[in-house]
Amino acid sequence: MSGHKLLFSGLKLWTSGTSRWISGLHDGVNKSGKACFSSCSPKVCIVGSGPAGFYTAQHLIKARQDVEVDIYERLPVPFGLVRFGVAPDHPEVKNVINTFTQTAKHSRCSFYGNVNVGKDVSIEELRQAYHAVVLSYGAEGNRSMGVPGEDLAGVYSAKDFVGWYNGLPSCGELSPDLSCETAVILGQGNVALDVARILLCPIDILEKTDITQPALDALAESQVRRVLIVGRRGPIQVACTIKELREMVNLPDTRPEMAAADFEGVTEALKDLPRPRKRLTELMVKTALEIPGEKEQERRNKASRTWGLKFFRSPVEILSDPDRKRTAGIRLAVNRLEGSGDSSRAVLTGEVEDVTCGLVISSIGYKSLPIDPSVPFDSHKAIVPNNMGRVQQAAGLYCSGWLKTGPTGVIATTMNNSFDTARSLLEDMDSGTLDVSPAKPGSQSISALLDKRGVKPVVFSDWEKIDSVEMSRGKAIGKPREKLLTVEGMLQEAQK
Ligand code: FAD
């Protein structure tokens, strides 16, 4: 056990009903309304309150009885992509919020929302105030297609489109034009399928979710009847998972539209595929090639909307209408595959195909962005270079979540990689590589800095006020929640 831990074992004396430590170290209540811990407890600061931030905090707090964790978040509201990414019709996924809330309410954890790290406070300032800083600020940029016409009206990134229907304040103005019949989504991962499903989902299902009211109104008026989900490679290489594909297959009032030719050789290849890939591919083959039973056929005949996975195509150009203002279609290059399985490459055949559409949504990946010039950043991989979460050449600096690994995997993947980062940090504390013996001021000095800069943090009890307003707004109209859509609106409720 490190000397530090020994020091703390003698300090766990709390006089109930007061906010004073018997040892008389530090007394009082900090800005988040939590009783202050000791001035010489190890202080860790986490940047970002998505799954990575909360899972890192959870592991640190559970593993050591003395660590204090402060989470700084740019927005006034916590939970990152659980609030602003996960589809509104996936409420069960959002249950992780209950665990995050327990962590946030822990006596050794504090939440400071409305603090834009890199702008309101620098990483260097945080490093001076804390023994360790964990960067968990996710992947808020998006990869561009790099094709002509990308800036035409009617072309959106999935990141913005998802942000719009989920109430991300920066996407509030998007108001996408849904007056066209065909939408093309580029990319075949789970985000692409989420977008396709939301575009085609019957309104009576969506209106019982926490989708924002402006998105619900726009989707109720939407003329989109056909969604094509386009991928560079073939059925065996799609990036979505079976749950999301099954949801498309079963989506009421829709039928699949797939080209049998895209599935040449796929049935024969099934036997050699690993199990999850095999089950996914079997479902695709069944949907694309098998003659459905009577009931399913009847369902498909009645459907007013179609969706399809379109394979072996890459975007070449977004085609405009004669005024050169709006999207009128997309030119796709036809590919063939070189090699097989996951490592196969799409190679251009020289052929192209034009598809008429009024909406193009590119879902080819999120990417992390640097937020502070003092932090090493690998702009090729768009991650912070790290070794098991330890930022390279920056002692006391760590990273977790999508910033550490790149934007792949589900919340459970993020949880595991965040626990790994927390383990690295704890190992460094125990081994003395991370020196936690000098007293650090933690949130006290940062709060003073923010105060001077006119930044008013939103603490967790303020978020709970926002939360309860959103829930009661939702309840009034039969939704689980009606989100506040602007930072100003959130701050107003927080300050009441
Ligand atoms: P984020 O969740 O992005 O959290 C980063 C946080 O950092 C945000 O709160 C952000 O506001 C904050 N931040 C950014 N910059 C700053 C700054 N400068 N200062 C302070 N704070 C900052 N997984 C599932 O398991 N099931 C699903 O159904 C599912 N659906 C998804 C749908 C979409 C559209 C997307 C994109 C992902 C989905 N995922 C899903 C994956 C899951 O959301 C991620 O695994 C997870 O959110 C990554 O966590 P993170 O904490 O690294 O990033």
Coordinates of C-alpha atoms and ligand atoms in Angstrom, one line a residue, residues 46-56 71-87 90 92-94 96 100 111-121 123 126 135-140 158-159 162-163 165-166 168 190-192 194-195 197 243-244 247 363 366 368-372 400-415 417-418, ligand 1:
I46 CA -12.1 14.2 -16.1
V47 CA -12.9 16.2 -19.2
G48 CA -16.3 15.1 -20.7
S49 CA -19.3 13.5 -19.1
G50 CA -20.2 10.8 -21.7
P51 CA -19.9 7.1 -20.9
A52 CA -16.1 7.3 -20.9
G53 CA -16.0 10.1 -18.3
F54 CA -18.6 8.4 -16.1
Y55 CA -17.1 4.9 -16.3
T56 CA -13.6 6.2 -15.6
I71 CA -16.0 16.0 -14.1
Y72 CA -16.0 19.0 -16.4
E73 CA -18.5 19.1 -19.3
R74 CA -18.9 21.6 -22.1
L75 CA -22.7 21.5 -22.1
P76 CA -24.9 22.3 -19.2
V77 CA -26.3 18.7 -19.4
P78 CA -24.4 15.4 -18.8
F79 CA -24.2 12.0 -20.5
G80 CA -22.7 12.9 -24.0
L81 CA -23.9 10.6 -26.8
V82 CA -26.3 8.7 -24.5
R83 CA -28.4 11.8 -24.6
F84 CA -27.4 13.2 -28.0
G85 CA -26.5 10.1 -30.0
V86 CA -28.5 7.0 -29.0
A87 CA -31.7 6.8 -31.0
H90 CA -33.8 2.9 -27.9
E92 CA -33.4 0.8 -22.9
V93 CA -29.9 1.8 -23.9
K94 CA -30.3 5.0 -22.0
V96 CA -27.0 3.6 -18.2
F100 CA -23.9 7.5 -14.1
F111 CA -20.0 17.5 -12.0
Y112 CA -19.3 20.9 -13.5
G113 CA -21.3 21.4 -16.7
N114 CA -21.2 24.5 -19.0
V115 CA -17.3 24.5 -18.9
N116 CA -15.7 24.3 -22.3
V117 CA -12.2 22.9 -21.6
G118 CA -9.7 24.3 -24.0
K119 CA -11.6 27.6 -24.0
D120 CA -12.9 28.4 -20.6
V121 CA -10.0 26.7 -18.9
I123 CA -5.5 21.7 -19.9
L126 CA -6.3 21.7 -15.0
L135 CA -9.4 13.4 -21.3
S136 CA -12.8 11.8 -22.3
Y137 CA -14.2 14.3 -24.6
G138 CA -15.3 11.9 -27.3
A139 CA -15.3 12.4 -31.1
E140 CA -17.3 15.5 -32.0
A158 CA -25.2 11.8 -39.8
K159 CA -23.6 13.5 -36.8
V162 CA -28.7 12.7 -35.3
G163 CA -27.8 15.8 -33.2
Y165 CA -33.4 14.8 -33.9
N166 CA -31.8 14.3 -30.4
L168 CA -28.1 18.8 -29.6
N190 CA -25.3 1.2 -36.8
V191 CA -25.5 5.0 -37.0
A192 CA -26.5 4.8 -40.7
D194 CA -30.4 4.5 -36.8
V195 CA -30.8 7.4 -39.3
R197 CA -35.0 3.8 -39.2
K243 CA -30.0 -6.0 -33.6
E244 CA -30.1 -2.9 -35.8
E247 CA -35.1 -3.6 -36.4
S363 CA -22.5 8.3 -42.1
Y366 CA -17.1 10.5 -36.3
S368 CA -12.0 13.4 -32.4
L369 CA -10.6 16.9 -32.6
P370 CA -7.8 18.5 -30.6
I371 CA -9.1 20.9 -28.0
D372 CA -5.8 22.2 -26.6
S400 CA -10.5 7.2 -22.3
G401 CA -13.5 6.5 -24.6
W402 CA -13.7 7.4 -28.2
L403 CA -10.8 9.9 -27.9
K404 CA -8.6 7.0 -26.9
T405 CA -9.7 4.3 -29.3
G406 CA -11.4 6.2 -32.2
P407 CA -15.1 6.2 -32.7
T408 CA -15.9 2.5 -32.7
G409 CA -17.9 0.2 -30.5
V410 CA -20.9 0.4 -28.3
I411 CA -21.2 1.7 -24.7
A412 CA -20.0 -1.6 -23.3
T413 CA -16.8 -1.3 -25.3
T414 CA -16.4 2.3 -24.1
M415 CA -16.9 1.0 -20.5
N417 CA -11.7 0.8 -22.3
S418 CA -12.5 3.4 -19.6
Ligands
FAD1 P1 -19.3 11.0 -25.8 O1 -20.4 10.2 -25.5 O2 -19.3 11.7 -27.1 O3 -18.9 12.0 -24.6 C1 -18.0 13.0 -24.7 C2 -18.5 14.2 -23.8 O4 -17.4 15.2 -23.8 C3 -19.7 14.9 -24.3 O5 -20.6 15.1 -23.3 C4 -19.2 16.3 -24.8 O6 -20.2 17.3 -24.7 C5 -18.0 16.5 -23.9 N1 -17.0 17.4 -24.4 C6 -16.6 17.6 -25.7 N2 -15.7 18.5 -25.8 C7 -15.6 19.0 -24.6 C8 -14.7 20.1 -24.0 N3 -13.9 20.8 -24.8 N4 -14.8 20.3 -22.7 C9 -15.6 19.6 -21.9 N5 -16.4 18.6 -22.4 C10 -16.4 18.3 -23.7 N6 -23.8 2.6 -28.1 C11 -24.7 1.6 -27.6 O7 -24.2 0.8 -26.8 N7 -26.0 1.6 -28.1 C12 -26.5 2.5 -28.9 O8 -27.7 2.4 -29.3 C13 -25.6 3.5 -29.5 N8 -26.1 4.4 -30.3 C14 -25.3 5.3 -30.8 C15 -25.8 6.2 -31.7 C16 -25.0 7.2 -32.3 C17 -25.5 8.2 -33.3 C18 -23.6 7.3 -31.9 C19 -22.7 8.3 -32.5 C20 -23.1 6.3 -31.0 C21 -23.9 5.4 -30.4 N9 -23.4 4.4 -29.5 C22 -24.3 3.5 -29.0 C23 -22.0 4.5 -29.1 C24 -21.8 5.2 -27.8 O9 -22.6 6.4 -27.8 C25 -20.3 5.5 -27.6 O10 -19.7 4.3 -27.4 C26 -20.1 6.4 -26.3 O11 -20.9 7.5 -26.2 C27 -18.6 7.0 -26.4 O12 -18.4 7.6 -25.2 P2 -17.4 8.9 -25.0 O13 -17.6 9.3 -23.5 O14 -16.1 8.5 -25.4 O15 -17.9 10.0 -25.9

